[in-house]
């Protein structure tokens, strides 16, 4: 029986095990999917040595960047982005991919208006890197918002209603608002949000985060990260079963 899994720090509410277990049952696939919580990334080699039957891995917070030194090869997109969320095994080699880009781009496209717009990307971690790559592919100018002052980025204290009004797509890539901390949200001036805005949250649990509720209450179009996850999961499966 082939074994697949996900590595991360806290996986009790992870989407992937339920999704793939259901897929294996529905499609009569002889495989199992497991969640591997790693306290630190440097124990990943111990995991891989102990489970030679692993055929593919998902990678989630906070290891999408930290996993890279443990891989033998990177897909061109993952190399460019600097973050990995999918590992393909072939022989004794490990190859990293970033399928978050495909998932985010495909799930965002139906929401986009015909007229140009600018985006704010909240957060600068591995998920943010994939979002920025997708926005670049879609020719949507974006500005990163970070907690810390970084050249070329805004900080949350830099944001005012005018800045929010000027960026009609706002993407939350931070974990703020994830269950069980459902009242948390990025601290931006929500009064600048209007019915012309799109608020996209990579979080999917809860289905409507405090961030999305703030946008919805002001007439904005909102979307959570569930479809993105489903699309990237299917791309992961395609890579795992396509061979090298």
Tab-separated table of C-alpha atoms in Angstrom:
chain	number	residue	atom	x	y	z
A	1	UNK	CA	0.000	0.000	0.000
A	2	UNK	CA	1.367	3.409	-0.963
A	3	UNK	CA	1.577	6.054	1.711
A	4	UNK	CA	1.148	9.797	1.276
A	5	UNK	CA	1.145	12.522	3.879
A	6	UNK	CA	1.496	16.099	4.990
A	7	UNK	CA	4.176	17.700	7.141
A	8	UNK	CA	3.628	20.795	9.253
A	9	UNK	CA	3.783	21.963	12.832
A	10	UNK	CA	0.099	21.807	13.809
A	11	UNK	CA	-2.108	19.552	11.701
A	12	UNK	CA	-5.107	18.669	13.866
A	13	UNK	CA	-7.415	20.699	11.598
A	14	UNK	CA	-5.613	20.020	8.314
A	15	UNK	CA	-7.672	19.761	5.146
A	16	UNK	CA	-5.458	17.205	3.405
A	17	UNK	CA	-6.003	13.954	5.375
A	18	UNK	CA	-9.798	14.109	5.061
A	19	UNK	CA	-9.616	15.138	1.415
A	20	UNK	CA	-7.279	12.372	0.322
A	21	UNK	CA	-8.854	9.665	2.485
A	22	UNK	CA	-12.186	10.462	0.843
A	23	UNK	CA	-10.551	10.432	-2.589
A	24	UNK	CA	-8.924	7.054	-1.963
A	25	UNK	CA	-12.247	5.577	-0.814
A	26	UNK	CA	-14.312	7.008	-3.682
A	27	UNK	CA	-11.822	5.969	-6.360
A	28	UNK	CA	-10.909	2.593	-4.775
A	29	UNK	CA	-7.231	3.576	-4.514
A	30	UNK	CA	-5.099	1.320	-2.325
A	31	UNK	CA	-3.303	4.056	-0.407
A	32	UNK	CA	-3.295	5.837	2.927
A	33	UNK	CA	-2.714	9.488	3.856
A	34	UNK	CA	-1.147	10.492	7.170
A	35	UNK	CA	-0.475	13.727	9.024
A	36	UNK	CA	3.085	14.093	10.327
A	37	UNK	CA	3.483	16.879	12.857
A	38	UNK	CA	7.123	17.938	13.056
A	39	UNK	CA	8.253	20.089	16.005
A	40	UNK	CA	11.162	21.343	13.877
A	41	UNK	CA	12.037	20.880	10.207
A	42	UNK	CA	15.373	19.227	11.014
A	43	UNK	CA	13.604	15.984	12.027
A	44	UNK	CA	12.221	15.523	8.497
A	45	UNK	CA	15.111	13.234	7.513
A	46	UNK	CA	14.261	10.946	10.428
A	47	UNK	CA	10.684	10.765	9.170
A	48	UNK	CA	11.730	9.959	5.607
A	49	UNK	CA	14.190	7.304	6.769
A	50	UNK	CA	11.533	5.681	8.953
A	51	UNK	CA	8.916	5.637	6.194
A	52	UNK	CA	10.553	4.519	2.930
A	53	UNK	CA	7.117	3.667	1.523
A	54	UNK	CA	6.194	7.363	1.237
A	55	UNK	CA	5.162	8.208	-2.325
A	56	UNK	CA	4.348	11.908	-1.906
A	57	UNK	CA	4.121	14.689	0.671
A	58	UNK	CA	2.266	17.955	1.097
A	59	UNK	CA	4.088	20.708	2.990
A	60	UNK	CA	2.309	23.338	5.044
A	61	UNK	CA	2.971	26.099	7.590
A	62	UNK	CA	5.652	26.825	8.684
A	63	UNK	CA	7.896	24.621	6.523
A	64	UNK	CA	7.224	25.686	2.918
A	65	UNK	CA	10.530	27.529	2.763
A	66	UNK	CA	12.478	25.581	5.395
A	67	UNK	CA	11.986	22.255	3.562
A	68	UNK	CA	14.019	23.343	0.521
A	69	UNK	CA	17.509	22.394	1.804
A	70	UNK	CA	16.240	18.840	2.395
A	71	UNK	CA	15.256	18.331	-1.249
A	72	UNK	CA	17.377	17.075	-4.149
A	73	UNK	CA	15.666	19.105	-6.850
A	74	UNK	CA	13.171	21.933	-7.351
A	75	UNK	CA	10.691	22.474	-10.137
A	76	UNK	CA	11.386	25.734	-11.986
A	77	UNK	CA	8.321	27.435	-10.471
A	78	UNK	CA	9.212	26.368	-6.917
A	79	UNK	CA	12.770	27.582	-7.446
A	80	UNK	CA	11.530	30.953	-8.663
A	81	UNK	CA	9.001	31.323	-5.846
A	82	UNK	CA	11.283	30.065	-3.080
A	83	UNK	CA	8.597	27.929	-1.435
A	84	UNK	CA	7.450	24.303	-1.749
A	85	UNK	CA	4.105	22.732	-0.849
A	86	UNK	CA	4.426	19.412	-2.700
A	87	UNK	CA	7.182	16.794	-2.704
A	88	UNK	CA	7.422	14.094	-5.344
A	89	UNK	CA	9.529	10.999	-4.674
A	90	UNK	CA	11.254	9.158	-7.507
A	91	UNK	CA	13.815	6.526	-6.707
A	92	UNK	CA	15.708	7.905	-3.739
A	93	UNK	CA	15.263	11.501	-4.908
A	94	UNK	CA	12.931	14.220	-3.592
A	95	UNK	CA	11.655	16.937	-5.899
A	96	UNK	CA	9.810	20.029	-4.672
A	97	UNK	CA	6.947	21.790	-6.448
A	98	UNK	CA	4.692	24.742	-5.720
A	99	UNK	CA	1.106	23.946	-6.651
A	100	UNK	CA	-0.303	26.760	-4.497
A	101	UNK	CA	0.245	29.061	-7.492
A	102	UNK	CA	-2.036	26.977	-9.710
A	103	UNK	CA	-4.677	26.657	-6.993
A	104	UNK	CA	-4.746	30.351	-6.109
A	105	UNK	CA	-4.708	31.604	-9.702
A	106	UNK	CA	-7.497	29.291	-10.891
A	107	UNK	CA	-9.719	30.066	-7.899
A	108	UNK	CA	-9.189	33.837	-8.165
A	109	UNK	CA	-9.813	34.246	-11.906
A	110	UNK	CA	-13.642	33.972	-11.766
A	111	UNK	CA	-13.767	36.895	-9.312
A	112	UNK	CA	-11.678	39.315	-11.341
A	113	UNK	CA	-13.369	42.293	-13.031
A	114	UNK	CA	-12.522	43.318	-16.585
A	115	UNK	CA	-11.003	46.610	-15.498
A	116	UNK	CA	-7.468	46.613	-14.017
A	117	UNK	CA	-6.977	46.520	-10.260
A	118	UNK	CA	-4.160	46.554	-7.744
A	119	UNK	CA	-3.654	44.125	-4.868
A	120	UNK	CA	-2.466	44.187	-1.281
A	121	UNK	CA	-0.932	40.916	-0.080
A	122	UNK	CA	-1.018	40.614	3.697
A	123	UNK	CA	1.919	38.538	4.955
A	124	UNK	CA	5.324	37.590	3.580
A	125	UNK	CA	5.670	33.839	4.269
A	126	UNK	CA	5.731	30.872	1.909
A	127	UNK	CA	2.046	31.124	1.011
A	128	UNK	CA	2.498	34.824	0.249
A	129	UNK	CA	5.267	33.999	-2.211
A	130	UNK	CA	2.941	31.710	-4.177
A	131	UNK	CA	0.195	34.345	-4.203
A	132	UNK	CA	2.624	36.969	-5.499
A	133	UNK	CA	3.803	34.632	-8.257
A	134	UNK	CA	0.193	34.037	-9.317
A	135	UNK	CA	-0.594	37.765	-9.305
A	136	UNK	CA	2.476	38.366	-11.433
A	137	UNK	CA	1.249	35.754	-13.935
A	138	UNK	CA	-2.166	37.452	-13.969
A	139	UNK	CA	-0.523	40.868	-14.537
A	140	UNK	CA	-2.006	42.271	-11.309
A	141	UNK	CA	0.305	44.794	-9.608
A	142	UNK	CA	0.662	44.070	-5.899
A	143	UNK	CA	2.175	45.481	-2.732
A	144	UNK	CA	3.250	43.348	0.201
A	145	UNK	CA	2.224	44.247	3.746
A	146	UNK	CA	4.473	43.058	6.569
A	147	UNK	CA	4.545	43.415	10.334
A	148	UNK	CA	8.138	44.604	10.063
A	149	UNK	CA	9.627	47.418	8.009
A	150	UNK	CA	11.125	45.853	4.874
A	151	UNK	CA	12.333	47.767	1.843
A	152	UNK	CA	9.631	47.876	-0.828
A	153	UNK	CA	6.910	46.633	1.539
A	154	UNK	CA	4.288	48.458	3.548
A	155	UNK	CA	3.714	47.855	7.229
A	156	UNK	CA	0.249	47.648	8.742
A	157	UNK	CA	0.759	51.071	10.317
A	158	UNK	CA	1.394	52.516	6.831
A	159	UNK	CA	-2.112	51.588	5.719
A	160	UNK	CA	-4.896	54.172	5.735
A	161	UNK	CA	-8.352	54.194	4.161
A	162	UNK	CA	-6.966	55.766	0.997
A	163	UNK	CA	-4.459	52.934	0.561
A	164	UNK	CA	-7.214	50.368	1.075
A	165	UNK	CA	-9.480	52.157	-1.423
A	166	UNK	CA	-6.708	52.135	-4.037
A	167	UNK	CA	-6.140	48.373	-3.766
A	168	UNK	CA	-9.377	46.626	-4.690
A	169	UNK	CA	-7.996	43.121	-4.177
A	170	UNK	CA	-6.801	42.261	-0.664
A	171	UNK	CA	-5.393	38.795	0.008
A	172	UNK	CA	-4.763	37.503	3.518
A	173	UNK	CA	-1.927	34.972	3.529
A	174	UNK	CA	-1.376	35.144	7.304
A	175	UNK	CA	-2.799	32.555	9.735
A	176	UNK	CA	-4.751	35.275	11.597
A	177	UNK	CA	-8.329	34.090	12.076
A	178	UNK	CA	-7.650	30.367	11.767
A	179	UNK	CA	-9.692	28.097	14.049
A	180	UNK	CA	-9.739	28.186	17.050
A	181	UNK	CA	-8.668	31.873	17.088
A	182	UNK	CA	-11.618	32.901	14.932
A	183	UNK	CA	-11.878	36.487	16.219
A	184	UNK	CA	-8.345	37.372	15.101
A	185	UNK	CA	-7.919	39.333	11.884
A	186	UNK	CA	-5.337	41.476	10.087
A	187	UNK	CA	-5.411	45.030	11.455
A	188	UNK	CA	-6.168	47.115	8.387
A	189	UNK	CA	-8.534	50.113	8.004
A	190	UNK	CA	-11.631	48.171	6.920
A	191	UNK	CA	-13.637	51.370	6.457
A	192	UNK	CA	-11.717	51.792	3.191
A	193	UNK	CA	-13.288	48.572	1.872
A	194	UNK	CA	-16.231	49.005	-0.508
A	195	UNK	CA	-18.482	47.016	-2.824
A	196	UNK	CA	-15.754	47.369	-5.480
A	197	UNK	CA	-13.366	45.258	-3.405
A	198	UNK	CA	-12.483	41.563	-3.446
A	199	UNK	CA	-11.245	40.074	-0.168
A	200	UNK	CA	-9.615	36.666	-0.459
A	201	UNK	CA	-8.508	34.682	2.592
A	202	UNK	CA	-6.275	31.631	2.211
A	203	UNK	CA	-7.800	30.311	5.442
A	204	UNK	CA	-10.676	27.829	5.014
A	205	UNK	CA	-11.441	26.970	8.657
A	206	UNK	CA	-13.644	28.757	9.569
A	207	UNK	CA	-15.327	29.107	6.178
A	208	UNK	CA	-15.944	32.795	6.872
A	209	UNK	CA	-13.130	34.410	8.817
A	210	UNK	CA	-13.378	37.689	10.704
A	211	UNK	CA	-11.413	39.242	7.809
A	212	UNK	CA	-14.011	38.074	5.281
A	213	UNK	CA	-16.890	39.135	7.524
A	214	UNK	CA	-15.509	42.677	7.635
A	215	UNK	CA	-15.366	42.752	3.840
A	216	UNK	CA	-18.781	41.172	3.366
A	217	UNK	CA	-20.408	43.673	5.730
A	218	UNK	CA	-19.158	46.448	3.442
A	219	UNK	CA	-20.435	44.836	0.258
A	220	UNK	CA	-17.142	43.350	-0.947
A	221	UNK	CA	-16.933	40.044	-2.799
A	222	UNK	CA	-15.256	37.492	-0.550
A	223	UNK	CA	-13.714	34.053	-0.950
A	224	UNK	CA	-11.937	31.617	1.349
A	225	UNK	CA	-9.100	29.234	0.517
A	226	UNK	CA	-11.035	25.971	0.206
A	227	UNK	CA	-11.200	25.850	-3.587
A	228	UNK	CA	-7.537	26.808	-3.800
A	229	UNK	CA	-6.690	23.867	-1.538
A	230	UNK	CA	-8.814	21.468	-3.562
A	231	UNK	CA	-7.183	22.576	-6.814
A	232	UNK	CA	-3.650	22.311	-5.471
A	233	UNK	CA	-4.443	18.922	-3.920
A	234	UNK	CA	-5.542	17.603	-7.302
A	235	UNK	CA	-2.377	18.982	-8.891
A	236	UNK	CA	-0.327	17.304	-6.151
A	237	UNK	CA	-2.040	14.001	-6.929
A	238	UNK	CA	-1.353	14.443	-10.646
A	239	UNK	CA	2.339	14.988	-9.922
A	240	UNK	CA	2.565	12.054	-7.522
A	241	UNK	CA	0.989	9.641	-9.990
A	242	UNK	CA	2.559	10.961	-13.206
A	243	UNK	CA	6.066	9.739	-12.426
A	244	UNK	CA	9.213	11.802	-12.911
